[in-house]
Amino acid sequence: MSQFLSYAIPGLPYGCVFALLGMGLVLTYQTSAVFNLAFGAQAYASALVFYVCVSDGWPTWAAFLVSVVFGAPLLGVVIDLGLFRFVRSRPVLVKLVAALGLLIVIPAVLQVAFGTSNRYSPPSLWLSPSTVYFRVLGDPINGGELSTVIVTAAVALLLSLMFHFTQTGLRMRAMAESPRMVQLAGLSAERVGMTSWMLSSFLAGLAGVIIAPVFGSLQSLNFTQLLVAAVAAAAAGSLVSLPYTFLGGVILGILEEVLGGYLPSGNVLSSGLRPGFPFIVLLALLLFLPGLRRRWGRTDDPLAACDPPPAPIASTMRDPALYRATRIGTTVFVIAFVLSCLTWITDNWVFTLSQALALSIVFLSLVLLTGMSGQISLCQAAFAGVGAFTAGQLAMHFNLSILVGIVAAGVVAALVGVVVALPALRVGGLALALATLAFGLLADNIGFQFSWSLNGDSGISLPRPTLGPINFSSDRSFFLLIIVVLAICIAIVEAIRRGTTGRQLAALRGSELAAASIGINPARTKIGVFALSAGLAGVGGALYGSLDSSVSASDFNTLVSLVFVVVVATVGVYTVEGAIEAGLAYVLLNNLVTSSLPSSWASLLEIVFGAGAVVYVLHPEGVIEYLKRFAIEHLVRGGGERAEAEVLA
Amino acid sequence: MTEVTSTSTQAKETSAADAADSTATAARPSAGSGRGSRPLLEVRGVTKRFGGIQALSNVSLEVAPGETVGLIGPNGAGKTTLFDCVNGLMHPDAGTVIFDGQRIDGMPVYRRARLGIGRTFQKIELFAGATVREQLMVAEREKRGDGRLWKDLLWRGAPSPEEVDEVDQMVKSLGLEDVADTPAEAISLGQGRLVELGRALVQRPRLLLLDEPSSGLDSNETTALAAVLTVVRRDFGTAMLLVEHDLDMVAAAVTRVYVLDFGRMIASGPLDDVLSDDAVRAAYLGQAPLAPS
């Protein structure tokens, strides 16, 4: 018992931080219908500002005022004013991409502002962690732990008093029902929303500053991982109840430490299982908490139908003459492009373009999944990783050709996709996004660390394939192989779009209720498409690995997955061209940043695509798709038809 | 789920329902219409609770093949809940639903749809983003049931000329030619209800559940809708269960009605008889005499 307690008591402060973050998530989800994935990044921002102020010699209280009391709510106001107030009644995808954009932009901007140097041993807020204040059953309680518990308890108490006994609390609860109804009652929904953003951002900032000393150094990824624990806590409260969220967070923190205490140390499983624990809890909650499923099924405002329908995508607006011209133009361009790559373009560029096209296959999997089926996966990079290690290990241990390996990669990734999707697909939207996020982080922490998979950061090697007399070891021949595989993948996606499955997916996206009522099996259709999408990602991953000759876990980590979603959504997730344009944009910009700009600009790529995700909120069809539509309306069709298009839009 | 409630529990109806039943027996399709003995849809003793609220309490009804039956009652009586239990969006806490001799409670929605149960929704449910023609084409393809992922992958998933033809005809017979290529968001509520109806009809259902089809429509649109329903009944022989507040429309369409109140079936029989029934008047229509004009 005393051993149990000696593990459990240090877990309490962790639990408190999870609880703080979880309560903040519930608060914003309730009042603005946004599941703020950038919450961890907000916590990181406050922790970083606090660190910088203290290391500049400021007194702790002044640093706290700037970073948490004023800074954090200010950040909340900025992201509410600049972004989230516009997305409330938008589809889940739009909200998620907006939040992901922030999750990527905030740390990147901070890196540019404060530099990328390592920041070791973050300072503590209040009581010193090195002083032991008293002992519980012989276990020392230090200042850090004590202050965390006291601050969290005080905040939770104040929050619950505010919610139940003040007018602001009542208004926030009304916002949870419908902001339009709040407006109709004569209140400013914007103001109530902003108050809740300030409050939740304050909680994020506070949690960030409190938890920072626990990490050896300040890194944004630590805070992103913290988010999953917070999501699990919020899930324990079914996304509505602050007390249950609080309790969920505290219990989770304690269990995590107890688990860490009892597990043997020294192998991959035990070192990965502890950080992986919140993800497992989240998956279990998704599976077994029926109230949560209902809550996550509900995504919109009862008055959301007041919103105008989205604009039509450019490809549906082409008139026949324009369509023919585009088709001929595209064909000529593609042939010229391939011939150029095979002849006069330098090897370096052919390699870069090959990378872009291999990534396009991974991005194509998102076009199929997100654009056509309306589902969101935050672990496409993990599926690509599964594909890469399948092909690599088969080549290494069974001497199998990479070409066979690529097919096997698709099959294995598809099977893994089924396993991931089965529990979450019944719930849909946000739950699937979170389940895939949890899976991606589990793969990072455990799956990809084994020597039989990607062997952690040491990586594995993948040979270039040969096919009978044809050897694909040169960059140009491999480029040709990638073109062929890409063409096959495009044909698959287009075949599905034009076939029955595409119609079923469009129906399911429109109304799952009505789709089932005409005989469509929602679960089977969605799982089929999810598996196919995972398979495509696996094929893309295997090709990408074979092109680079080696891959490691860091090539396919969760951050990469998140960037993938943001890039494709920004460029255009509804069309096949969108995937290719996204692949080219990503690799070419990356090349530009790493080769031509000073190292302090390394995070420019994240800022560009993160900001692109924010623009995406205004143009959910994707930036390039929007530009095409703009061009068709304004340059080609002229005024009269433009008016007609606007009426349609 | 609780086991089947047998006919013995069914007998424990209230006295009001008993009185109504006795007036109804003469109009029972099995006795009166001569369409054979087995009803197409049988709902037996269905009960559904939401927390403390008893939404349906031991409700039973029958619809014969090709028959049009009305289901009326005040708002909140449980009509849509009963539809949801028949079509599978909800599972009853007790009781059975039998369709064409086969027990279907417990089946998922899509399987019931494939058996031939179509429905429209009180709060209209169209496929957002799809045009009118596309909405019907999805349903048409589902009817054939031969759409498979592998067929799509072999580029054999495009609709056949017959399917295109079938959809065109349905668009025409509903008078929706002008909006055939308009997205669902851009059409009026009345047209939307017709599209919903067409989407169900394209599948040639054996039973059609219509949930307040005239709600939100003006009188012209209601007349047009009633005309379509008449044609459907005449040409397709589709059985219909109609929830409707517009008693004129009910009177024109149905052979008999069931009356629900607070989740209980309080009367059934020909509309005129039911409307003059004391229990119905007291519970639903108020004390003033009321009859369709």
PDB file of N, CA and C in Angstrom, chain A residues 302 309-310 490-496 498-504 506-522 524 528-529 532 648, chain B residues 87 89 109-110 113-114 117-119 121 125-128 134-135 137-139 141-143 147-149 152-155 157-159 182-183 185-186 199-200 203:
ATOM      1  N   PRO A 302     -28.064  24.496 -33.236  1.00  0.00           N
ATOM      2  CA  PRO A 302     -29.401  24.212 -33.765  1.00  0.00           C
ATOM      3  C   PRO A 302     -29.821  25.186 -34.864  1.00  0.00           C
ATOM      4  N   PRO A 309     -24.834  27.993 -47.984  1.00  0.00           N
ATOM      5  CA  PRO A 309     -24.077  26.797 -48.357  1.00  0.00           C
ATOM      6  C   PRO A 309     -22.682  27.163 -48.851  1.00  0.00           C
ATOM      7  N   PRO A 310     -21.736  26.219 -48.802  1.00  0.00           N
ATOM      8  CA  PRO A 310     -20.381  26.523 -49.255  1.00  0.00           C
ATOM      9  C   PRO A 310     -20.327  26.764 -50.764  1.00  0.00           C
ATOM     10  N   ILE A 490      -3.829   7.574 -58.652  1.00  0.00           N
ATOM     11  CA  ILE A 490      -4.809   8.562 -59.105  1.00  0.00           C
ATOM     12  C   ILE A 490      -6.000   7.850 -59.740  1.00  0.00           C
ATOM     13  N   ALA A 491      -5.691   6.832 -60.556  1.00  0.00           N
ATOM     14  CA  ALA A 491      -6.775   6.085 -61.200  1.00  0.00           C
ATOM     15  C   ALA A 491      -7.689   5.459 -60.149  1.00  0.00           C
ATOM     16  N   ILE A 492      -7.095   4.946 -59.079  1.00  0.00           N
ATOM     17  CA  ILE A 492      -7.903   4.340 -58.012  1.00  0.00           C
ATOM     18  C   ILE A 492      -8.835   5.374 -57.382  1.00  0.00           C
ATOM     19  N   VAL A 493      -8.255   6.526 -57.040  1.00  0.00           N
ATOM     20  CA  VAL A 493      -9.064   7.553 -56.370  1.00  0.00           C
ATOM     21  C   VAL A 493     -10.173   8.058 -57.300  1.00  0.00           C
ATOM     22  N   GLU A 494      -9.818   8.282 -58.566  1.00  0.00           N
ATOM     23  CA  GLU A 494     -10.830   8.770 -59.513  1.00  0.00           C
ATOM     24  C   GLU A 494     -11.913   7.729 -59.762  1.00  0.00           C
ATOM     25  N   ALA A 495     -11.497   6.456 -59.815  1.00  0.00           N
ATOM     26  CA  ALA A 495     -12.477   5.387 -60.029  1.00  0.00           C
ATOM     27  C   ALA A 495     -13.478   5.357 -58.884  1.00  0.00           C
ATOM     28  N   ILE A 496     -12.974   5.598 -57.692  1.00  0.00           N
ATOM     29  CA  ILE A 496     -13.882   5.588 -56.541  1.00  0.00           C
ATOM     30  C   ILE A 496     -14.791   6.804 -56.578  1.00  0.00           C
ATOM     31  N   ARG A 498     -15.900   8.386 -59.132  1.00  0.00           N
ATOM     32  CA  ARG A 498     -16.939   8.279 -60.156  1.00  0.00           C
ATOM     33  C   ARG A 498     -17.857   7.088 -59.959  1.00  0.00           C
ATOM     34  N   GLY A 499     -17.447   6.164 -59.094  1.00  0.00           N
ATOM     35  CA  GLY A 499     -18.227   4.946 -58.932  1.00  0.00           C
ATOM     36  C   GLY A 499     -19.260   5.053 -57.827  1.00  0.00           C
ATOM     37  N   THR A 500     -19.844   3.905 -57.508  1.00  0.00           N
ATOM     38  CA  THR A 500     -20.885   3.859 -56.486  1.00  0.00           C
ATOM     39  C   THR A 500     -20.357   4.328 -55.138  1.00  0.00           C
ATOM     40  N   THR A 501     -19.123   3.897 -54.813  1.00  0.00           N
ATOM     41  CA  THR A 501     -18.589   4.261 -53.501  1.00  0.00           C
ATOM     42  C   THR A 501     -18.492   5.772 -53.352  1.00  0.00           C
ATOM     43  N   GLY A 502     -18.078   6.451 -54.417  1.00  0.00           N
ATOM     44  CA  GLY A 502     -17.985   7.904 -54.364  1.00  0.00           C
ATOM     45  C   GLY A 502     -19.331   8.530 -54.073  1.00  0.00           C
ATOM     46  N   ARG A 503     -20.371   7.990 -54.723  1.00  0.00           N
ATOM     47  CA  ARG A 503     -21.720   8.519 -54.468  1.00  0.00           C
ATOM     48  C   ARG A 503     -22.139   8.248 -53.035  1.00  0.00           C
ATOM     49  N   GLN A 504     -21.815   7.038 -52.570  1.00  0.00           N
ATOM     50  CA  GLN A 504     -22.175   6.705 -51.182  1.00  0.00           C
ATOM     51  C   GLN A 504     -21.473   7.637 -50.201  1.00  0.00           C
ATOM     52  N   ALA A 506     -20.377  10.665 -50.800  1.00  0.00           N
ATOM     53  CA  ALA A 506     -20.973  12.002 -50.883  1.00  0.00           C
ATOM     54  C   ALA A 506     -22.273  12.034 -50.089  1.00  0.00           C
ATOM     55  N   ALA A 507     -23.058  10.952 -50.188  1.00  0.00           N
ATOM     56  CA  ALA A 507     -24.323  10.884 -49.452  1.00  0.00           C
ATOM     57  C   ALA A 507     -24.061  10.881 -47.953  1.00  0.00           C
ATOM     58  N   LEU A 508     -23.094  10.091 -47.529  1.00  0.00           N
ATOM     59  CA  LEU A 508     -22.790  10.010 -46.092  1.00  0.00           C
ATOM     60  C   LEU A 508     -22.301  11.346 -45.556  1.00  0.00           C
ATOM     61  N   ARG A 509     -21.535  12.043 -46.400  1.00  0.00           N
ATOM     62  CA  ARG A 509     -21.042  13.355 -45.994  1.00  0.00           C
ATOM     63  C   ARG A 509     -22.213  14.320 -45.838  1.00  0.00           C
ATOM     64  N   GLY A 510     -23.195  14.177 -46.728  1.00  0.00           N
ATOM     65  CA  GLY A 510     -24.339  15.081 -46.706  1.00  0.00           C
ATOM     66  C   GLY A 510     -25.270  14.817 -45.536  1.00  0.00           C
ATOM     67  N   SER A 511     -25.677  13.570 -45.352  1.00  0.00           N
ATOM     68  CA  SER A 511     -26.540  13.217 -44.226  1.00  0.00           C
ATOM     69  C   SER A 511     -26.446  11.729 -43.982  1.00  0.00           C
ATOM     70  N   GLU A 512     -25.826  11.372 -42.866  1.00  0.00           N
ATOM     71  CA  GLU A 512     -25.641   9.958 -42.575  1.00  0.00           C
ATOM     72  C   GLU A 512     -26.981   9.278 -42.319  1.00  0.00           C
ATOM     73  N   LEU A 513     -27.882  10.049 -41.698  1.00  0.00           N
ATOM     74  CA  LEU A 513     -29.217   9.541 -41.378  1.00  0.00           C
ATOM     75  C   LEU A 513     -29.944   9.115 -42.655  1.00  0.00           C
ATOM     76  N   ALA A 514     -29.970  10.045 -43.614  1.00  0.00           N
ATOM     77  CA  ALA A 514     -30.673   9.770 -44.859  1.00  0.00           C
ATOM     78  C   ALA A 514     -29.956   8.680 -45.655  1.00  0.00           C
ATOM     79  N   ALA A 515     -28.623   8.676 -45.593  1.00  0.00           N
ATOM     80  CA  ALA A 515     -27.870   7.677 -46.343  1.00  0.00           C
ATOM     81  C   ALA A 515     -28.217   6.269 -45.861  1.00  0.00           C
ATOM     82  N   ALA A 516     -28.257   6.101 -44.539  1.00  0.00           N
ATOM     83  CA  ALA A 516     -28.614   4.784 -44.005  1.00  0.00           C
ATOM     84  C   ALA A 516     -30.050   4.438 -44.383  1.00  0.00           C
ATOM     85  N   SER A 517     -30.903   5.441 -44.442  1.00  0.00           N
ATOM     86  CA  SER A 517     -32.308   5.191 -44.745  1.00  0.00           C
ATOM     87  C   SER A 517     -32.544   4.769 -46.188  1.00  0.00           C
ATOM     88  N   ILE A 518     -31.562   4.955 -47.068  1.00  0.00           N
ATOM     89  CA  ILE A 518     -31.741   4.413 -48.411  1.00  0.00           C
ATOM     90  C   ILE A 518     -30.888   3.163 -48.612  1.00  0.00           C
ATOM     91  N   GLY A 519     -30.347   2.621 -47.525  1.00  0.00           N
ATOM     92  CA  GLY A 519     -29.694   1.317 -47.625  1.00  0.00           C
ATOM     93  C   GLY A 519     -28.179   1.336 -47.665  1.00  0.00           C
ATOM     94  N   ILE A 520     -27.574   2.491 -47.410  1.00  0.00           N
ATOM     95  CA  ILE A 520     -26.107   2.529 -47.392  1.00  0.00           C
ATOM     96  C   ILE A 520     -25.631   2.104 -45.998  1.00  0.00           C
ATOM     97  N   ASN A 521     -24.662   1.210 -45.971  1.00  0.00           N
ATOM     98  CA  ASN A 521     -24.099   0.762 -44.697  1.00  0.00           C
ATOM     99  C   ASN A 521     -22.962   1.706 -44.322  1.00  0.00           C
ATOM    100  N   PRO A 522     -23.219   2.649 -43.403  1.00  0.00           N
ATOM    101  CA  PRO A 522     -22.214   3.686 -43.145  1.00  0.00           C
ATOM    102  C   PRO A 522     -20.887   3.115 -42.662  1.00  0.00           C
ATOM    103  N   ARG A 524     -19.479   0.139 -42.975  1.00  0.00           N
ATOM    104  CA  ARG A 524     -18.689  -0.612 -43.943  1.00  0.00           C
ATOM    105  C   ARG A 524     -18.060   0.305 -44.985  1.00  0.00           C
ATOM    106  N   GLY A 528     -14.068   0.794 -45.270  1.00  0.00           N
ATOM    107  CA  GLY A 528     -13.435   0.446 -46.548  1.00  0.00           C
ATOM    108  C   GLY A 528     -12.569   1.585 -47.051  1.00  0.00           C
ATOM    109  N   VAL A 529     -13.133   2.790 -47.025  1.00  0.00           N
ATOM    110  CA  VAL A 529     -12.391   3.937 -47.544  1.00  0.00           C
ATOM    111  C   VAL A 529     -11.218   4.293 -46.638  1.00  0.00           C
ATOM    112  N   LEU A 532      -8.503   1.854 -47.428  1.00  0.00           N
ATOM    113  CA  LEU A 532      -7.886   2.148 -48.717  1.00  0.00           C
ATOM    114  C   LEU A 532      -6.967   3.360 -48.607  1.00  0.00           C
ATOM    115  N   LEU A 648     -25.362  31.356 -57.039  1.00  0.00           N
ATOM    116  CA  LEU A 648     -25.223  29.933 -56.724  1.00  0.00           C
ATOM    117  C   LEU A 648     -24.429  29.726 -55.445  1.00  0.00           C
TER     118      LEU A 648
ATOM    119  N   ASN B  87     -38.123   2.141 -38.618  1.00  0.00           N
ATOM    120  CA  ASN B  87     -37.087   2.274 -39.638  1.00  0.00           C
ATOM    121  C   ASN B  87     -35.687   1.974 -39.087  1.00  0.00           C
ATOM    122  N   LEU B  89     -33.833   3.749 -36.683  1.00  0.00           N
ATOM    123  CA  LEU B  89     -33.006   4.789 -36.079  1.00  0.00           C
ATOM    124  C   LEU B  89     -33.013   4.655 -34.563  1.00  0.00           C
ATOM    125  N   VAL B 109     -30.457   0.254 -39.628  1.00  0.00           N
ATOM    126  CA  VAL B 109     -31.297   1.028 -40.552  1.00  0.00           C
ATOM    127  C   VAL B 109     -31.127   0.581 -41.997  1.00  0.00           C
ATOM    128  N   TYR B 110     -29.857   0.429 -42.427  1.00  0.00           N
ATOM    129  CA  TYR B 110     -29.640   0.185 -43.847  1.00  0.00           C
ATOM    130  C   TYR B 110     -30.202  -1.153 -44.297  1.00  0.00           C
ATOM    131  N   ALA B 113     -33.839  -0.737 -44.814  1.00  0.00           N
ATOM    132  CA  ALA B 113     -34.071  -0.025 -46.070  1.00  0.00           C
ATOM    133  C   ALA B 113     -33.982  -0.996 -47.237  1.00  0.00           C
ATOM    134  N   ARG B 114     -33.010  -1.901 -47.172  1.00  0.00           N
ATOM    135  CA  ARG B 114     -32.845  -2.860 -48.274  1.00  0.00           C
ATOM    136  C   ARG B 114     -34.017  -3.830 -48.359  1.00  0.00           C
ATOM    137  N   ILE B 117     -38.156  -0.698 -46.822  1.00  0.00           N
ATOM    138  CA  ILE B 117     -38.792   0.345 -46.015  1.00  0.00           C
ATOM    139  C   ILE B 117     -38.139   1.676 -46.360  1.00  0.00           C
ATOM    140  N   GLY B 118     -38.907   2.570 -46.963  1.00  0.00           N
ATOM    141  CA  GLY B 118     -38.374   3.900 -47.277  1.00  0.00           C
ATOM    142  C   GLY B 118     -38.980   4.904 -46.330  1.00  0.00           C
ATOM    143  N   ARG B 119     -38.316   6.040 -46.162  1.00  0.00           N
ATOM    144  CA  ARG B 119     -38.935   7.045 -45.299  1.00  0.00           C
ATOM    145  C   ARG B 119     -38.527   8.452 -45.701  1.00  0.00           C
ATOM    146  N   PHE B 121     -38.315  12.497 -43.785  1.00  0.00           N
ATOM    147  CA  PHE B 121     -38.059  13.006 -42.437  1.00  0.00           C
ATOM    148  C   PHE B 121     -38.854  14.271 -42.173  1.00  0.00           C
ATOM    149  N   GLU B 125     -33.967  15.881 -44.582  1.00  0.00           N
ATOM    150  CA  GLU B 125     -32.590  15.371 -44.616  1.00  0.00           C
ATOM    151  C   GLU B 125     -32.162  15.117 -46.057  1.00  0.00           C
ATOM    152  N   LEU B 126     -31.529  16.109 -46.659  1.00  0.00           N
ATOM    153  CA  LEU B 126     -31.005  15.894 -48.008  1.00  0.00           C
ATOM    154  C   LEU B 126     -29.490  15.762 -47.932  1.00  0.00           C
ATOM    155  N   PHE B 127     -28.903  15.239 -49.013  1.00  0.00           N
ATOM    156  CA  PHE B 127     -27.448  15.120 -49.044  1.00  0.00           C
ATOM    157  C   PHE B 127     -26.857  16.474 -49.415  1.00  0.00           C
ATOM    158  N   ALA B 128     -26.353  17.170 -48.423  1.00  0.00           N
ATOM    159  CA  ALA B 128     -25.835  18.514 -48.673  1.00  0.00           C
ATOM    160  C   ALA B 128     -24.755  18.459 -49.740  1.00  0.00           C
ATOM    161  N   GLU B 134     -28.383  13.917 -58.466  1.00  0.00           N
ATOM    162  CA  GLU B 134     -27.429  13.048 -57.743  1.00  0.00           C
ATOM    163  C   GLU B 134     -28.073  12.384 -56.528  1.00  0.00           C
ATOM    164  N   GLN B 135     -28.940  13.141 -55.859  1.00  0.00           N
ATOM    165  CA  GLN B 135     -29.617  12.577 -54.684  1.00  0.00           C
ATOM    166  C   GLN B 135     -30.403  11.332 -55.077  1.00  0.00           C
ATOM    167  N   MET B 137     -29.888   9.547 -57.815  1.00  0.00           N
ATOM    168  CA  MET B 137     -29.016   8.517 -58.394  1.00  0.00           C
ATOM    169  C   MET B 137     -28.392   7.640 -57.302  1.00  0.00           C
ATOM    170  N   VAL B 138     -28.011   8.240 -56.183  1.00  0.00           N
ATOM    171  CA  VAL B 138     -27.450   7.435 -55.086  1.00  0.00           C
ATOM    172  C   VAL B 138     -28.462   6.371 -54.681  1.00  0.00           C
ATOM    173  N   ALA B 139     -29.708   6.800 -54.522  1.00  0.00           N
ATOM    174  CA  ALA B 139     -30.744   5.871 -54.084  1.00  0.00           C
ATOM    175  C   ALA B 139     -30.988   4.801 -55.146  1.00  0.00           C
ATOM    176  N   ARG B 141     -28.875   3.646 -57.304  1.00  0.00           N
ATOM    177  CA  ARG B 141     -27.767   2.684 -57.300  1.00  0.00           C
ATOM    178  C   ARG B 141     -27.869   1.736 -56.112  1.00  0.00           C
ATOM    179  N   GLU B 142     -28.321   2.262 -54.974  1.00  0.00           N
ATOM    180  CA  GLU B 142     -28.459   1.399 -53.799  1.00  0.00           C
ATOM    181  C   GLU B 142     -29.520   0.334 -54.026  1.00  0.00           C
ATOM    182  N   LYS B 143     -30.565   0.711 -54.764  1.00  0.00           N
ATOM    183  CA  LYS B 143     -31.641  -0.246 -55.017  1.00  0.00           C
ATOM    184  C   LYS B 143     -31.092  -1.484 -55.720  1.00  0.00           C
ATOM    185  N   GLY B 147     -23.338  -2.197 -56.294  1.00  0.00           N
ATOM    186  CA  GLY B 147     -22.169  -1.330 -56.227  1.00  0.00           C
ATOM    187  C   GLY B 147     -21.180  -1.874 -55.208  1.00  0.00           C
ATOM    188  N   ARG B 148     -20.007  -2.206 -55.657  1.00  0.00           N
ATOM    189  CA  ARG B 148     -18.980  -2.714 -54.754  1.00  0.00           C
ATOM    190  C   ARG B 148     -17.703  -1.936 -54.995  1.00  0.00           C
ATOM    191  N   LEU B 149     -16.885  -1.876 -53.933  1.00  0.00           N
ATOM    192  CA  LEU B 149     -15.624  -1.154 -54.037  1.00  0.00           C
ATOM    193  C   LEU B 149     -14.772  -1.712 -55.176  1.00  0.00           C
ATOM    194  N   ASP B 152     -15.832  -0.537 -58.528  1.00  0.00           N
ATOM    195  CA  ASP B 152     -15.381   0.834 -58.762  1.00  0.00           C
ATOM    196  C   ASP B 152     -13.925   0.834 -59.207  1.00  0.00           C
ATOM    197  N   LEU B 153     -13.111   0.004 -58.521  1.00  0.00           N
ATOM    198  CA  LEU B 153     -11.681  -0.006 -58.815  1.00  0.00           C
ATOM    199  C   LEU B 153     -11.403  -0.513 -60.226  1.00  0.00           C
ATOM    200  N   LEU B 154     -12.324  -1.308 -60.755  1.00  0.00           N
ATOM    201  CA  LEU B 154     -12.164  -1.777 -62.138  1.00  0.00           C
ATOM    202  C   LEU B 154     -12.876  -0.842 -63.122  1.00  0.00           C
ATOM    203  N   TRP B 155     -13.205   0.358 -62.630  1.00  0.00           N
ATOM    204  CA  TRP B 155     -13.877   1.362 -63.455  1.00  0.00           C
ATOM    205  C   TRP B 155     -15.217   0.861 -63.977  1.00  0.00           C
ATOM    206  N   GLY B 157     -18.075   1.305 -62.098  1.00  0.00           N
ATOM    207  CA  GLY B 157     -19.015   1.834 -61.117  1.00  0.00           C
ATOM    208  C   GLY B 157     -19.932   2.920 -61.651  1.00  0.00           C
ATOM    209  N   ALA B 158     -19.828   3.233 -62.951  1.00  0.00           N
ATOM    210  CA  ALA B 158     -20.663   4.317 -63.490  1.00  0.00           C
ATOM    211  C   ALA B 158     -22.104   3.825 -63.647  1.00  0.00           C
ATOM    212  N   PRO B 159     -23.089   4.722 -63.480  1.00  0.00           N
ATOM    213  CA  PRO B 159     -24.486   4.304 -63.622  1.00  0.00           C
ATOM    214  C   PRO B 159     -24.800   3.869 -65.058  1.00  0.00           C
ATOM    215  N   THR B 182     -29.578  21.490 -59.678  1.00  0.00           N
ATOM    216  CA  THR B 182     -29.323  22.483 -58.628  1.00  0.00           C
ATOM    217  C   THR B 182     -28.925  21.754 -57.343  1.00  0.00           C
ATOM    218  N   PRO B 183     -27.944  22.289 -56.608  1.00  0.00           N
ATOM    219  CA  PRO B 183     -27.593  21.646 -55.334  1.00  0.00           C
ATOM    220  C   PRO B 183     -28.742  21.727 -54.323  1.00  0.00           C
ATOM    221  N   GLU B 185     -28.983  22.635 -51.409  1.00  0.00           N
ATOM    222  CA  GLU B 185     -29.106  23.814 -50.541  1.00  0.00           C
ATOM    223  C   GLU B 185     -29.876  24.931 -51.216  1.00  0.00           C
ATOM    224  N   ALA B 186     -29.927  24.891 -52.554  1.00  0.00           N
ATOM    225  CA  ALA B 186     -30.479  26.040 -53.265  1.00  0.00           C
ATOM    226  C   ALA B 186     -31.937  25.845 -53.678  1.00  0.00           C
ATOM    227  N   ARG B 199     -36.422  10.336 -53.660  1.00  0.00           N
ATOM    228  CA  ARG B 199     -35.279   9.510 -53.287  1.00  0.00           C
ATOM    229  C   ARG B 199     -35.756   8.182 -52.701  1.00  0.00           C
ATOM    230  N   ALA B 200     -36.833   8.260 -51.907  1.00  0.00           N
ATOM    231  CA  ALA B 200     -37.383   7.024 -51.362  1.00  0.00           C
ATOM    232  C   ALA B 200     -38.076   6.216 -52.451  1.00  0.00           C
ATOM    233  N   GLN B 203     -36.400   3.837 -55.064  1.00  0.00           N
ATOM    234  CA  GLN B 203     -36.028   2.496 -54.609  1.00  0.00           C
ATOM    235  C   GLN B 203     -37.205   1.526 -54.629  1.00  0.00           C
TER     236      GLN B 203
END
